[in-house]
Short mmCIF file of C-alpha atoms in Angstrom, two decimals:
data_model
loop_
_atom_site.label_atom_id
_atom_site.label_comp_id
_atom_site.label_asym_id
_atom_site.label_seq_id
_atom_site.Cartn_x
_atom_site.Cartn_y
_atom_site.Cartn_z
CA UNK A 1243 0.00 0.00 0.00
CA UNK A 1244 1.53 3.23 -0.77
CA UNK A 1245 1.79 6.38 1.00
CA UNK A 1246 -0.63 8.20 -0.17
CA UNK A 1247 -3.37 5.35 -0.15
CA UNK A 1248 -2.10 4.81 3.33
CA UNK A 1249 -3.05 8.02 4.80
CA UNK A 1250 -5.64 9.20 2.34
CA UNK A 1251 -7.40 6.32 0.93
CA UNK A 1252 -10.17 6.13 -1.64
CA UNK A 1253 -10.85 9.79 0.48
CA UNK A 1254 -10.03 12.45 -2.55
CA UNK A 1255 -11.86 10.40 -4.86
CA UNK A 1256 -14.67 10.02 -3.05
CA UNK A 1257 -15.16 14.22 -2.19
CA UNK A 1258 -14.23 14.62 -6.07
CA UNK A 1259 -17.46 12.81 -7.37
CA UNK A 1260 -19.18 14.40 -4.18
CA UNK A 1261 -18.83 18.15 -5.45
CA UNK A 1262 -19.73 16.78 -9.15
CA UNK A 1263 -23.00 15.49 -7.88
CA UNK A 1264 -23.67 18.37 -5.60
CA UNK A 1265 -22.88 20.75 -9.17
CA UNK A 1266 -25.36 18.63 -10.67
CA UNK A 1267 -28.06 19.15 -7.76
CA UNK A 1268 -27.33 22.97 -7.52
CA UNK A 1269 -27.66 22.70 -11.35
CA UNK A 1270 -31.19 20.68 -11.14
CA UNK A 1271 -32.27 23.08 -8.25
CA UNK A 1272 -32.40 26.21 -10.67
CA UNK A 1273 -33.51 24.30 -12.87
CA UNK A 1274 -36.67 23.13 -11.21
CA UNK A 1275 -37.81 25.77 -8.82
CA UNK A 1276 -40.46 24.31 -7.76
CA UNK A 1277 -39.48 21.60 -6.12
CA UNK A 1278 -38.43 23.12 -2.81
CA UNK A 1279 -39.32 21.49 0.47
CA UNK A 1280 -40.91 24.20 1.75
CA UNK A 1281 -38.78 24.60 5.05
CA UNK A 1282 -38.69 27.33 7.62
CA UNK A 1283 -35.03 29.11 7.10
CA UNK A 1284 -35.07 28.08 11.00
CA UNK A 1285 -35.45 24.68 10.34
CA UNK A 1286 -33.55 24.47 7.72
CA UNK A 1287 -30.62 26.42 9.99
CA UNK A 1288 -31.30 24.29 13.27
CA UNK A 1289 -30.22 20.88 11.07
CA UNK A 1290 -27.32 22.02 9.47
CA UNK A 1291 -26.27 23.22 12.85
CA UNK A 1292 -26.97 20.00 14.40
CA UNK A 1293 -25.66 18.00 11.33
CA UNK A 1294 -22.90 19.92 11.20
CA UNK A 1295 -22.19 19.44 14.89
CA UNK A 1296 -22.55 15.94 14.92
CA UNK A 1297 -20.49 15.89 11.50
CA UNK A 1298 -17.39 18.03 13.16
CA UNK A 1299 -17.83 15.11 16.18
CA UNK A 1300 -17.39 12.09 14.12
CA UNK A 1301 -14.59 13.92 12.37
CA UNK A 1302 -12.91 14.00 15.55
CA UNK A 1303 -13.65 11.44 17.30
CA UNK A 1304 -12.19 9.29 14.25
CA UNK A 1305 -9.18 11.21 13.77
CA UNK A 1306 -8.23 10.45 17.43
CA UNK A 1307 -9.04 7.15 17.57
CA UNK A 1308 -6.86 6.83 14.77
CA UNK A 1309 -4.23 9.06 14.21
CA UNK A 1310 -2.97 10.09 10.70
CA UNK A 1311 0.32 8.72 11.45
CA UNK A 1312 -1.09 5.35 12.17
CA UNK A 1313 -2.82 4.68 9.14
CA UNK A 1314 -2.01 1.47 7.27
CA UNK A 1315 0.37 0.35 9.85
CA UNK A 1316 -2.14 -1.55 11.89
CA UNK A 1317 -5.71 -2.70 12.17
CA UNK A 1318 -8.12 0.04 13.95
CA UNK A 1319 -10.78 -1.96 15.56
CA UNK A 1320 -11.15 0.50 18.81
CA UNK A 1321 -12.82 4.07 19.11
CA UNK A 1322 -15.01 5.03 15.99
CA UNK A 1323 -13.55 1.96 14.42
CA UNK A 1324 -15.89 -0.16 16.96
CA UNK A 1325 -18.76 0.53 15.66
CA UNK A 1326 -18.40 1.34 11.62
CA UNK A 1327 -15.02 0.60 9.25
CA UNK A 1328 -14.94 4.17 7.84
CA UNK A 1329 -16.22 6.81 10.58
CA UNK A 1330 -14.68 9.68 8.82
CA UNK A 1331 -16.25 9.23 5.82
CA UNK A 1332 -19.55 7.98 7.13
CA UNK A 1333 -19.39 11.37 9.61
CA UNK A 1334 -20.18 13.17 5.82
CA UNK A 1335 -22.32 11.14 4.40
CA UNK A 1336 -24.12 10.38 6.98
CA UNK A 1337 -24.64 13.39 9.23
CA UNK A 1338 -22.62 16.67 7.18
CA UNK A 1339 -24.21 15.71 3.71
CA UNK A 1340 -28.10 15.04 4.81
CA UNK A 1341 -27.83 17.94 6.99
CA UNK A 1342 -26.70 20.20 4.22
CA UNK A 1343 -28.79 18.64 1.72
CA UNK A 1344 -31.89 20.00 4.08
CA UNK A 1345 -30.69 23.10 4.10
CA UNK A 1346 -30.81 23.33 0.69
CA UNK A 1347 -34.68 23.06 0.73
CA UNK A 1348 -35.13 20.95 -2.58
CA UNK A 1349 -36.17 17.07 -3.42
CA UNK A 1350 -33.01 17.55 -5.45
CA UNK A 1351 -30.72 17.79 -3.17
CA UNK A 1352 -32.18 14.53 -1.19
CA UNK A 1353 -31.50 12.28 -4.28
CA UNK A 1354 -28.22 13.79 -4.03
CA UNK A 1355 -27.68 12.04 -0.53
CA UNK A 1356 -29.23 8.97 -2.20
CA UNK A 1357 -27.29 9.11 -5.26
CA UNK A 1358 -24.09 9.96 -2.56
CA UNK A 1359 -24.43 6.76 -0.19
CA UNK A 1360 -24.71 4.86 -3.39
CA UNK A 1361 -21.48 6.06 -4.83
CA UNK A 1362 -19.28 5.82 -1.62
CA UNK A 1363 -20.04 2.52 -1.29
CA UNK A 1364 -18.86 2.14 -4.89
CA UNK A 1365 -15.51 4.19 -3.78
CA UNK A 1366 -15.47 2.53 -0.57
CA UNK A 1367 -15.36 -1.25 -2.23
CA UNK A 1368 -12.10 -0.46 -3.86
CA UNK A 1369 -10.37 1.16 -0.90
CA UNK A 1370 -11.52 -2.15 1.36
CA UNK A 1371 -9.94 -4.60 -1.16
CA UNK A 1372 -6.61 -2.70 -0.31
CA UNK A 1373 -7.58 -3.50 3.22
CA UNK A 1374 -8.16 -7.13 2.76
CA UNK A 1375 -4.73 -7.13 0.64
CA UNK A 1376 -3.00 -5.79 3.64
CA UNK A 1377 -4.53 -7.38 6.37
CA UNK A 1378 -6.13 -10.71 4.85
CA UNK A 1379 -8.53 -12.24 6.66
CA UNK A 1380 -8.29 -10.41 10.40
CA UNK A 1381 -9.94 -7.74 7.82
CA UNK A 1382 -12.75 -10.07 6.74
CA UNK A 1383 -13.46 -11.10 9.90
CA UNK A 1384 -13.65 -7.00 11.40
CA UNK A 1385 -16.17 -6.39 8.29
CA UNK A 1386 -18.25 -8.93 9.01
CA UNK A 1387 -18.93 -7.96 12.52
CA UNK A 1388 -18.92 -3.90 11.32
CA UNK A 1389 -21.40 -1.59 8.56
CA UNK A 1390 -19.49 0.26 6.21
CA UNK A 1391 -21.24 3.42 7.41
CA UNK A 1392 -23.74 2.51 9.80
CA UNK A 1393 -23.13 0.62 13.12
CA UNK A 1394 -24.35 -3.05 12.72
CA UNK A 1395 -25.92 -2.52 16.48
CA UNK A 1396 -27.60 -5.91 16.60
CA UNK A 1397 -24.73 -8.23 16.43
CA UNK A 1398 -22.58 -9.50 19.48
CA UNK A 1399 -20.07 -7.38 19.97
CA UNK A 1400 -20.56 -4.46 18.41
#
């Protein structure tokens, strides 16, 4: 595994295709006006604050439970890395991305999280086969017992 996978992963290609879908929904969005939500600007503010929140926790939270220094040298199974196998990039997707994507105010911009959780686990697949390269089957064995994104919170152990 290289350096730059190491520390970075499938990471830059994954935010990459993020901003070209989000172009695409800002695109759609002036495009079709009339497909707002119909939020209150306070609602809409009150969940990108929370999301945003929650976002800027995960991001931290899986940053020190694994340092950038320590990536690819060992298998993270503690912290974040309990519960899900990517916590920094499920933190975006998950929380930051919905959150925004409300704010926004449009059915356009919820397809985008759709059309988002769909494509990371695309990206995702190909930065896990470098995992399973480099850690063989003590890998396996962590995925099966992990989600991707979301906690698998009704198996033992988790």
């Amino acid at each position: 595994m290289n350096k730059y996978f190491r520390i970075f992963g499938a990471g830059p290609m994954g935010v990459l295709l993020t901003l070209v879908l989000l172009g695409l929904a800002l695109w759609g969005q002036r495009h079709y006006p009339s497909g707002t939500l119909g939020l209150s600007p306070l609602v809409r503010y009150l969940v990108l604050i929370v999301a945003g929140l929650g976002n800027l926790a995960g991001v931290v939270w899986s940053f020190r439970s694994l340092p950038v220094s320590q990536r690819g040298r060992g298998l993270c199974t503690q912290g974040a890395y309990r519960w899900v196998r990517h916590p920094l990039y499920a933190s975006f997707i998950s929380l930051g991305v919905p959150g925004f994507a409300v704010f926004l105010n449009h059915w356009i911009a919820l397809l985008w999280v759709v059309a988002l959780h769909l494509l990371w686990h695309r990206v995702i697949a190909l930065e896990e086969k470098g995992m399973v390269a480099q850690f063989g089957n003590e890998y396996l064995v962590y995925a099966k017992r992990t989600g991707r994104f979301v906690p698998r919170l009704w198996q033992k152990g988790a």
